Tab-separated table of C-alpha atoms in Angstrom:
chain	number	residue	atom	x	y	z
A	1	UNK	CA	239.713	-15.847	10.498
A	2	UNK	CA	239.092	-13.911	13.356
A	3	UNK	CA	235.267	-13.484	14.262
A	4	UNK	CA	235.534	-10.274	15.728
A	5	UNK	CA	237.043	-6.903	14.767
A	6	UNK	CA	239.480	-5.806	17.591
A	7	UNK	CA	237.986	-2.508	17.493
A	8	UNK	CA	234.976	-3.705	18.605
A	9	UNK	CA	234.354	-4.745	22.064
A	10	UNK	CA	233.658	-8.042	23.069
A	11	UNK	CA	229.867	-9.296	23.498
A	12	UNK	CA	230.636	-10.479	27.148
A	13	UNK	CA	232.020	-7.076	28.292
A	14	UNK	CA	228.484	-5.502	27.528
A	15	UNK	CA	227.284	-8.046	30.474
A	16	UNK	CA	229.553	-6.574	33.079
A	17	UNK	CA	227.958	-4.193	35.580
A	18	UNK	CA	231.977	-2.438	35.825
A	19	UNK	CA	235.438	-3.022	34.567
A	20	UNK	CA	237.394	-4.167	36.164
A	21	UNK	CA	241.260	-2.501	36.663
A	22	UNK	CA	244.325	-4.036	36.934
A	23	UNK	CA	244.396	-4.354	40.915
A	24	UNK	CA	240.830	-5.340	40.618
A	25	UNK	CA	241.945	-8.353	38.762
A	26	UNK	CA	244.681	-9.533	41.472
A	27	UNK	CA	243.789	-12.121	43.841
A	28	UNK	CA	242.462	-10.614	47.670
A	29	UNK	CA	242.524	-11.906	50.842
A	30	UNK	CA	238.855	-12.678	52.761
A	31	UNK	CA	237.041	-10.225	53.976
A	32	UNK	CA	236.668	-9.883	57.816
A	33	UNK	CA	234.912	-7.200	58.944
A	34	UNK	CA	235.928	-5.334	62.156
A	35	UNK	CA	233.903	-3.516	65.409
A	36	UNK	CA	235.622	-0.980	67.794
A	37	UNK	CA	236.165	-3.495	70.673
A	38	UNK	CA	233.681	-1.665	73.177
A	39	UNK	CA	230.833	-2.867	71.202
A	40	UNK	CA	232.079	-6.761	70.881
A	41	UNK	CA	230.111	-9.022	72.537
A	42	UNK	CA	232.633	-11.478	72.273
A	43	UNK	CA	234.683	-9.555	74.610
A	44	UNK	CA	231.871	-8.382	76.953
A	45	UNK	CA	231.548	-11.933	78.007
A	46	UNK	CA	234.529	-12.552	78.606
A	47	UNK	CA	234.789	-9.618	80.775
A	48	UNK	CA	231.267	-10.834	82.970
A	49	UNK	CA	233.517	-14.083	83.222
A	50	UNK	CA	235.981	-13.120	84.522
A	51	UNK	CA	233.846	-11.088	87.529
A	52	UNK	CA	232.176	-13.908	88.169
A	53	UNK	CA	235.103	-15.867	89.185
A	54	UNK	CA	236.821	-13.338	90.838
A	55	UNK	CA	233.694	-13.368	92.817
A	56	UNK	CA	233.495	-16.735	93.591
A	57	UNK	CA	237.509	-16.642	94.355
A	58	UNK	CA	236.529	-13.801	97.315
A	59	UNK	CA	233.429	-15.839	98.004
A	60	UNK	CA	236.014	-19.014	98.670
A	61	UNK	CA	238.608	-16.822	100.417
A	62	UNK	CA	236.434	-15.395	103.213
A	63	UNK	CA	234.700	-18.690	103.805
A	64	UNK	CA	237.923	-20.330	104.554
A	65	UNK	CA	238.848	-17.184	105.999
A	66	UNK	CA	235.740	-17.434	108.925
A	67	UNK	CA	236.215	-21.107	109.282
A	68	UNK	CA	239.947	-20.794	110.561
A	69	UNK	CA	238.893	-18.140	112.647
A	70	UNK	CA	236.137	-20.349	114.449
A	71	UNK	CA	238.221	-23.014	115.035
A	72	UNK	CA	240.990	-20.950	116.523
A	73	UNK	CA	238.527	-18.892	118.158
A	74	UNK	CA	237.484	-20.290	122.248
A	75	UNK	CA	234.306	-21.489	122.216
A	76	UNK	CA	231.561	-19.069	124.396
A	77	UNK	CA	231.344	-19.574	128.160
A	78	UNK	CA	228.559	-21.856	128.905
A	79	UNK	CA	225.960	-20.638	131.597
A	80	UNK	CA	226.392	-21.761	134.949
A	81	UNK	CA	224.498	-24.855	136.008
A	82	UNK	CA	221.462	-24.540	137.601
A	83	UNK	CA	222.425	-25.689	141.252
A	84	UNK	CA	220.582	-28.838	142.851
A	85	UNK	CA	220.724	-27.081	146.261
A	86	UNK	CA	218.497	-24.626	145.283
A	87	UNK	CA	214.874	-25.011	144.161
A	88	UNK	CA	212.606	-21.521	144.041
A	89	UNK	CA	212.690	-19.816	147.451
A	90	UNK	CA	214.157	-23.352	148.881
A	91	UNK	CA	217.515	-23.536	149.504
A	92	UNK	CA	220.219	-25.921	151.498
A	93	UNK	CA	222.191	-24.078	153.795
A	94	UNK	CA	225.086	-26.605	153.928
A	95	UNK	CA	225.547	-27.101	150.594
A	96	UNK	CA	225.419	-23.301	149.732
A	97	UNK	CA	228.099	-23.373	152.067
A	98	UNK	CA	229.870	-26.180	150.870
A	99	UNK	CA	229.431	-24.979	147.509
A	100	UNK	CA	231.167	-21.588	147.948
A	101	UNK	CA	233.782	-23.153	150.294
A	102	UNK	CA	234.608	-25.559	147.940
A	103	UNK	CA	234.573	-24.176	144.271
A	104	UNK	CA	236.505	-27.155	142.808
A	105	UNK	CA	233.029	-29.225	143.750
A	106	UNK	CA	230.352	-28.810	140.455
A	107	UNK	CA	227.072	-28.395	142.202
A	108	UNK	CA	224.792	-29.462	138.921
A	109	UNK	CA	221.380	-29.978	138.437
A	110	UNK	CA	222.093	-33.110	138.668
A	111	UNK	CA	223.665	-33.412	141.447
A	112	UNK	CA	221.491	-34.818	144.021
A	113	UNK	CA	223.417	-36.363	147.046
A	114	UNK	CA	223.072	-39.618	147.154
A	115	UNK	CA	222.500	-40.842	150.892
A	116	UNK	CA	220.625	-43.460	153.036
A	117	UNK	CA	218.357	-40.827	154.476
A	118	UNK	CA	217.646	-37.475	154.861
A	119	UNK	CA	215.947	-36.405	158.062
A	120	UNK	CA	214.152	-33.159	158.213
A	121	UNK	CA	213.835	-31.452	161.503
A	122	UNK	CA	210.643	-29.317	161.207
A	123	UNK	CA	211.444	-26.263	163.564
A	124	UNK	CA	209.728	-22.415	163.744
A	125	UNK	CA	211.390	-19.382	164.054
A	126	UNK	CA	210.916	-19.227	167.821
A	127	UNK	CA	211.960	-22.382	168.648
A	128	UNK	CA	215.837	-21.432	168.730
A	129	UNK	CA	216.346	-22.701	172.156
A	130	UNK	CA	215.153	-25.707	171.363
A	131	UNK	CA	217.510	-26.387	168.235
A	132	UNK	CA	220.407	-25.230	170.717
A	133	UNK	CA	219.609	-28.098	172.709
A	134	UNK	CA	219.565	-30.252	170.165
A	135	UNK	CA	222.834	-28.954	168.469
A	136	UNK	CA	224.272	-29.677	172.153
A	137	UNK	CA	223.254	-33.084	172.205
A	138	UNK	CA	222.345	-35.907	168.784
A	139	UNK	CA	222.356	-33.006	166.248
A	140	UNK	CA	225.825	-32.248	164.488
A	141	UNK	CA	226.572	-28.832	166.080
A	142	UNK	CA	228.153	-27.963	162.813
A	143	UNK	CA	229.066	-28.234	158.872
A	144	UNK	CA	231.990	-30.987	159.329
A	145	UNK	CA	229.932	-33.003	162.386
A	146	UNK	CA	227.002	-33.244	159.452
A	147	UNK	CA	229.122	-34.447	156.938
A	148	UNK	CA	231.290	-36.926	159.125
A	149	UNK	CA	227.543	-38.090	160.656
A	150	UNK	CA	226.297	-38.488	156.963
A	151	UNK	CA	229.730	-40.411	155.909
A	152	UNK	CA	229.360	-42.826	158.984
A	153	UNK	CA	225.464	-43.149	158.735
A	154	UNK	CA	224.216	-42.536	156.003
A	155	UNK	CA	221.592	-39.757	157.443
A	156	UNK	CA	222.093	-36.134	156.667
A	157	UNK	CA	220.269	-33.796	158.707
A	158	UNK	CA	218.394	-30.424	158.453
A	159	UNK	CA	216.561	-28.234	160.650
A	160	UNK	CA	213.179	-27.729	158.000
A	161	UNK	CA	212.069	-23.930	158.290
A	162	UNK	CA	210.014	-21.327	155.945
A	163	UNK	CA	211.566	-18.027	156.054
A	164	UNK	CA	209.254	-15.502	158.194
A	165	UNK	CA	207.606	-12.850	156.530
A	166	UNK	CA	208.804	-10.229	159.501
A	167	UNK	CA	212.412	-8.643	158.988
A	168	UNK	CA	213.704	-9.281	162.031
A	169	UNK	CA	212.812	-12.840	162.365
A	170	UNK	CA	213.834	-13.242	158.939
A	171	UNK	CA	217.417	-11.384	160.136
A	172	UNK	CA	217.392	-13.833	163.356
A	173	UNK	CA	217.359	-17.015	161.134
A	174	UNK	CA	219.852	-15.887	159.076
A	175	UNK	CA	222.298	-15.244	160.716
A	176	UNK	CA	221.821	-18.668	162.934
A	177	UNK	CA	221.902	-20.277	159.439
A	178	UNK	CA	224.925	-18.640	158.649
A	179	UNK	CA	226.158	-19.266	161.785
A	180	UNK	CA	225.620	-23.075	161.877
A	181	UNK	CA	224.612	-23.854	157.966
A	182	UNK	CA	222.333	-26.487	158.992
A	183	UNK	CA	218.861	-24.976	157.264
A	184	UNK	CA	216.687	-26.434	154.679
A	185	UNK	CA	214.273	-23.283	153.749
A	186	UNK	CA	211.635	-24.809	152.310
A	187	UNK	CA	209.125	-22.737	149.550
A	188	UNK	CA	206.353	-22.021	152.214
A	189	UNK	CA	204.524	-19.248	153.508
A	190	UNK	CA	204.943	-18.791	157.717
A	191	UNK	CA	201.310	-19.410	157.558
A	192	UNK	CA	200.711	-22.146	155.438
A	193	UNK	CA	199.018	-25.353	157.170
A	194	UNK	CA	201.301	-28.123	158.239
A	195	UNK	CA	200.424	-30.076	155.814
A	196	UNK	CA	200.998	-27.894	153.021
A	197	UNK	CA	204.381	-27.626	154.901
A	198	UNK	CA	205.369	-31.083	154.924
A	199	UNK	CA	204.796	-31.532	151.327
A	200	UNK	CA	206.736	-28.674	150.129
A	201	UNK	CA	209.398	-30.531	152.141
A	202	UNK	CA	209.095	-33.484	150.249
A	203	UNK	CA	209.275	-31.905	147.411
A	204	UNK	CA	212.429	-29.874	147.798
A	205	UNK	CA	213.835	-33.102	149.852
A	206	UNK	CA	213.611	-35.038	146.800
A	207	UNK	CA	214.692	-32.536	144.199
A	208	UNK	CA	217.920	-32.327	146.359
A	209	UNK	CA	218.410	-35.507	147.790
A	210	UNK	CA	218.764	-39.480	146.110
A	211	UNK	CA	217.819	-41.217	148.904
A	212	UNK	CA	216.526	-44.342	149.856
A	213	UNK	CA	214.232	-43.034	152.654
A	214	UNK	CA	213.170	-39.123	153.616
A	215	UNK	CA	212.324	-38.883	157.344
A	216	UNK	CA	210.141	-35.778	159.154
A	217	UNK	CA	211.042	-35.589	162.700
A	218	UNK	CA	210.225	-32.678	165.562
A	219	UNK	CA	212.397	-30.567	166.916
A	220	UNK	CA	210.899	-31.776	170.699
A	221	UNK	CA	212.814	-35.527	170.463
A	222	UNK	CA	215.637	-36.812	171.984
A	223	UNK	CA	216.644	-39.153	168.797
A	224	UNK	CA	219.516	-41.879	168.735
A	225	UNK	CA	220.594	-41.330	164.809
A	226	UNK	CA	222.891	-44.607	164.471
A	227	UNK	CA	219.590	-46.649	165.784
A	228	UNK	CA	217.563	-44.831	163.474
A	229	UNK	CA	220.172	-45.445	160.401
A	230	UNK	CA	220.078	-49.488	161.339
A	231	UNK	CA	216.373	-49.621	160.991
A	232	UNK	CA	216.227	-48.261	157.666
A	233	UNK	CA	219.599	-49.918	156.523
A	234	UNK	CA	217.277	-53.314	156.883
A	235	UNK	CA	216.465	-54.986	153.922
A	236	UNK	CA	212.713	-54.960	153.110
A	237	UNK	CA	210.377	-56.741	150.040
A	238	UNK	CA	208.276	-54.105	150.061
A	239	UNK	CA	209.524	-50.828	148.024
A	240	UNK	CA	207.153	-48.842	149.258
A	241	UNK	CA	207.477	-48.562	153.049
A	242	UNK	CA	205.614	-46.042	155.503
A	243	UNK	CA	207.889	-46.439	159.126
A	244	UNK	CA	206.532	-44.820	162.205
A	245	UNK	CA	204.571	-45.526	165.510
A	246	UNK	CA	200.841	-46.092	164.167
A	247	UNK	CA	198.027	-45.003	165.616
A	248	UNK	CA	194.342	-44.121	165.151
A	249	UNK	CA	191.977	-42.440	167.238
A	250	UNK	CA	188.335	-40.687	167.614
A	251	UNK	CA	187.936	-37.977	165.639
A	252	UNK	CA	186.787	-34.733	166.835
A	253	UNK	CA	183.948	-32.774	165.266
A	254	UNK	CA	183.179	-30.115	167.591
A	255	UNK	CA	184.717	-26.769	166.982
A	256	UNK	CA	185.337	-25.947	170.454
A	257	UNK	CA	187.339	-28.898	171.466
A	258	UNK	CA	191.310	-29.703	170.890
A	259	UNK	CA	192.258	-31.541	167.802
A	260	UNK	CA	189.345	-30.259	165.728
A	261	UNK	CA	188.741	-32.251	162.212
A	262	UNK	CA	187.352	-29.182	160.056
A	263	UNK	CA	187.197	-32.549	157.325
A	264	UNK	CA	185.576	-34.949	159.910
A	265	UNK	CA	182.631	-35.532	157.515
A	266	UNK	CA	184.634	-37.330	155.106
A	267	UNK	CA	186.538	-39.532	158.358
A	268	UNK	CA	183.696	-40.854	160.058
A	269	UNK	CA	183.968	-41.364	163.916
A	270	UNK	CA	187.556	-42.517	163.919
A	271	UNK	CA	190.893	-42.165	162.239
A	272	UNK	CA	192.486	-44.491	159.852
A	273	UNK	CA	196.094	-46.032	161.117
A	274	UNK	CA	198.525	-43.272	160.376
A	275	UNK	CA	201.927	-43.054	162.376
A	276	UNK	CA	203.082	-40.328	165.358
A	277	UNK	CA	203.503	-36.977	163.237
A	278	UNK	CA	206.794	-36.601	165.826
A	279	UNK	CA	209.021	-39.100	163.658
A	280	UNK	CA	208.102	-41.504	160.332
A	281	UNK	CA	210.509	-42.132	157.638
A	282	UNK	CA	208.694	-42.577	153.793
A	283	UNK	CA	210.782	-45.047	151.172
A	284	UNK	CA	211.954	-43.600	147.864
A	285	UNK	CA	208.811	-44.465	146.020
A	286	UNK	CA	206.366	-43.194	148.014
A	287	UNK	CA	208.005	-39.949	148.055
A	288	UNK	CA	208.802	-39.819	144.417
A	289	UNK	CA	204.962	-39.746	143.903
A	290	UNK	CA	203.906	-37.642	146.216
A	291	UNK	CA	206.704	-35.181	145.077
A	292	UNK	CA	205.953	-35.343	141.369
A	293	UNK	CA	201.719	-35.134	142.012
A	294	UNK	CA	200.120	-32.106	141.391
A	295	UNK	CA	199.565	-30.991	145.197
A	296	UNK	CA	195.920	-29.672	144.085
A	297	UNK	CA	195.047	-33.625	143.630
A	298	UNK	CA	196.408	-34.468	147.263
A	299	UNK	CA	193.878	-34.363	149.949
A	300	UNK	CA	194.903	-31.930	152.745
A	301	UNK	CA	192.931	-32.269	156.388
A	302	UNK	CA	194.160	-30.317	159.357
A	303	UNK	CA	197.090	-32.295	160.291
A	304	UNK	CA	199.945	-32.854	159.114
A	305	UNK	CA	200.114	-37.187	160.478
A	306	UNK	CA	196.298	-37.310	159.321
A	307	UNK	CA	197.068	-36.162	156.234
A	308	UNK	CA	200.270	-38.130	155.015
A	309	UNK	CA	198.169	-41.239	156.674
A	310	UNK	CA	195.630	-40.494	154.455
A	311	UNK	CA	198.363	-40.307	151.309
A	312	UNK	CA	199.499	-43.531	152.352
A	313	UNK	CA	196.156	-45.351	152.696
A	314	UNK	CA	195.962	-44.102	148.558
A	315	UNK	CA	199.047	-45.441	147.502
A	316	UNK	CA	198.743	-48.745	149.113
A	317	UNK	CA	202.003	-48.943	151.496
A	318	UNK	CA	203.546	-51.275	153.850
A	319	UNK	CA	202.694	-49.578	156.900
A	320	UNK	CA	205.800	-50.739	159.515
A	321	UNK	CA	204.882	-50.221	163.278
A	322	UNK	CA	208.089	-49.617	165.387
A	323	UNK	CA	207.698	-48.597	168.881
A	324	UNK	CA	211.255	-47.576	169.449
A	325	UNK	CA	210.345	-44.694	167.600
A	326	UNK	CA	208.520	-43.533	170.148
A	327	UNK	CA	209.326	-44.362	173.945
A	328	UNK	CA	208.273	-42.281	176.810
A	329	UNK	CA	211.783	-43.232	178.538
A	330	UNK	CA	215.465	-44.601	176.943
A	331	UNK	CA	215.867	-48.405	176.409
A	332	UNK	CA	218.460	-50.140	175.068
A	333	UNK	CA	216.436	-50.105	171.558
A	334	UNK	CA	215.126	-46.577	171.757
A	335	UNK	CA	215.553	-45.088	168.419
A	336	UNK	CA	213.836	-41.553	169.476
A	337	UNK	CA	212.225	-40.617	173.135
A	338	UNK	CA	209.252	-38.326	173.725
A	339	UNK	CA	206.943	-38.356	175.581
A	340	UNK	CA	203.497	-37.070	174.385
A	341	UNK	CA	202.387	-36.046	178.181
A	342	UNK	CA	204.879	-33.613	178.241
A	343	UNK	CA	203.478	-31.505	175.284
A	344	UNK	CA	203.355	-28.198	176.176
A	345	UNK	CA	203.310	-28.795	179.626
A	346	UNK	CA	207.406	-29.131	179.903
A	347	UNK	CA	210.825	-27.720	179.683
A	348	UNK	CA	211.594	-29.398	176.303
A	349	UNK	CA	214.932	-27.851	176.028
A	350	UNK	CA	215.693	-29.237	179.927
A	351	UNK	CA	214.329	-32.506	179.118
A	352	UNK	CA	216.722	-32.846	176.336
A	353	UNK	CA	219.897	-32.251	178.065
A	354	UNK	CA	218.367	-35.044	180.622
A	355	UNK	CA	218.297	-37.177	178.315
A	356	UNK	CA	221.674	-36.974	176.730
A	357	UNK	CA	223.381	-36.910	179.864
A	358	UNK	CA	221.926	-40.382	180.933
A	359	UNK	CA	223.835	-43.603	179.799
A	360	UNK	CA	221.226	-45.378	178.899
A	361	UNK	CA	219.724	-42.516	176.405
A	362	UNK	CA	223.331	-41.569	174.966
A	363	UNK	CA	226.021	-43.980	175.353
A	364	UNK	CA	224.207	-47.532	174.894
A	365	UNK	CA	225.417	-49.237	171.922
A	366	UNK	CA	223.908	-48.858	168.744
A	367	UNK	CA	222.297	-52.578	168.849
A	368	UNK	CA	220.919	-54.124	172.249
A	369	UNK	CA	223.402	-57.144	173.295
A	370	UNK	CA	221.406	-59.855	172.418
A	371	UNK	CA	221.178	-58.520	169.489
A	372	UNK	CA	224.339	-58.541	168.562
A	373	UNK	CA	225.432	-61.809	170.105
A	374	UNK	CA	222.919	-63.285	167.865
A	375	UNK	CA	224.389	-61.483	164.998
């Protein structure tokens, strides 16, 4: 028996907050809710994705892009090198020449000849006569007679000059180094001391020369140069070698008298042994430091043989006395003739061509016979 009337409703209906209907009562799928897709962060981050690696793809592209361009791209010019035949207001005549007569030939920093000697002729800006007659007579006369001198020899020479302060004179040298390109201007004043002189060539001697000795020698010499390349050819123990005729003397205090030591305090009554300021040749060494000192810690008296004497006495060289560096007359060993009587008181330039035009002086050979019968 039925517990319920059917009019009446059912306890459990009373519970429901709402009836449900028909369509209520048929199955439905899940609920997803939706967002109007400007507002999804889901597709906002996909969107900053997708910049980002469209900027790394860019990023990539003009990398490889600059890379390909560098390679195929010529690399930049270099600078020029500094030359080696220049140093400050110095300069080699020759091989400015040679340099601009020759471009082929790479004139570097480096480049420092390499030679058995290099021998200076210390001459003034008046003294052209005088370096005619020597260009006449044992001094190439020009570029090629240097060169075929140094390939035979081993010596190169240079007339050693500091460019004049006048116009004129400075317009006179020129053009006789253009002329003959056989200058080393050395960075000088026209009135510097001698001393100061010879070490500034020293200095630019060594900055453009490798050799094994660097010679100073007057432009008042008659001077045999294959006699003065077999001296210094000879092999020596001593590396550090000071060649020249030695001397010494009394030195001179008195103001009013010739040869006046302004420094004779610090000599005493007489000179040290220092070779003939007309022709000395100083070894690699020695000139390498007296080239790289500071010239403020060199001692400079009043001339120029007193003072590279001096130098030497410092540095503790084999001093090497040759007298055929200095003969009054030619011999059959005269390396160089002058005579010291003659100073001032002769025709230098006359003298000279005397000289050269004797047999003895000029066409001797290079070695005395007995010399080279022993040999």
């Amino acid at each position: 028996m039925p517990l319920h009337h059917p009019k009446h409703r059912h306890h459990d209906d009373d519970l429901l907050p709402y009836r449900r209907s028909d369509d209520e009562a048929k199955p439905r799928r899940p609920y997803t809710p939706t967002f109007p897709s400007s507002s999804s962060p889901v597709s906002a981050s996909r969107l900053l994705v997708l910049f980002a690696a469209t900027c790394l793809i860019l990023a990539a592209a003009s990398f490889a892009f600059a890379v390909s361009a560098s390679r195929s791209r010529p690399p930049p010019p270099r600078p020029p090198p500094a030359a080696a035949f220049r140093c400050g207001r110095a300069e080699d005549s020759l091989r400015s020449f040679l340099a601009s007569s020759s471009p082929g030939r790479n004139y570097s920093a480096a480049d420092r000849d390499k030679v058995l000697a290099v021998v200076g002729v210390y001459t003034e800006h008046g003294s052209a006569a005088r370096r005619a007659a020597v260009r006449a007579t044992w001094f190439p006369p020009n570029p090629e007679g240097i060169v075929s001198l140094e390939h035979g020899t081993g010596l190169t020479f240079r007339f050693v000059a500091v460019r004049p302060k006048d116009k004129q004179k400075m317009e006179d040298l020129q053009k006789e180094a253009d002329m003959h390109h056989d200058f080393l201007f050395i960075d000088a004043d026209e009135d510097t001391k001698p001393p100061q002189k010879m070490l500034a060539f020293f200095k630019t001697a060594y900055h453009m020369f490798d050799a094994e000795f660097y010679v100073k020698a007057d432009d008042d010499i008659y001077l045999r140069p294959d006699r003065l390349a077999a001296l210094l050819a000879k092999e020596r123990p001593e590396h550090r070698t000071y060649v020249g005729c030695m001397k010494k003397g009394p030195v001179v205090n008195d103001p009013n008298m010739k040869w006046y030591e302004s420094s004779w305090d610090l000599l005493g009554n007489e000179y040290f042994v220092h070779a003939s300021g007309s022709l000395y040749a100083l070894s690699s060494e020695v000139v390498e430091a007296v080239a790289t000192a500071k010239s403020e810690s060199l001692r400079m008296f009043d001339y120029e043989d007193v003072t590279v004497g001096a130098w030497m006495l410092a540095m503790n060289v084999k001093h090497e006395d040759n007298r055929a560096m200095c003969d009054p007359t030619c011999t059959p060993s005269s390396i160089a003739v002058w005579d010291k009587k003659c100073s001032g008181s002769c025709n230098i330039t006359e003298k000279i061509k005397q000289l050269h035009n004797t047999t003895l002086c000029s066409k001797s050979p290079t070695l005395p016979p007995e010399v080279e019968e022993e040999e």
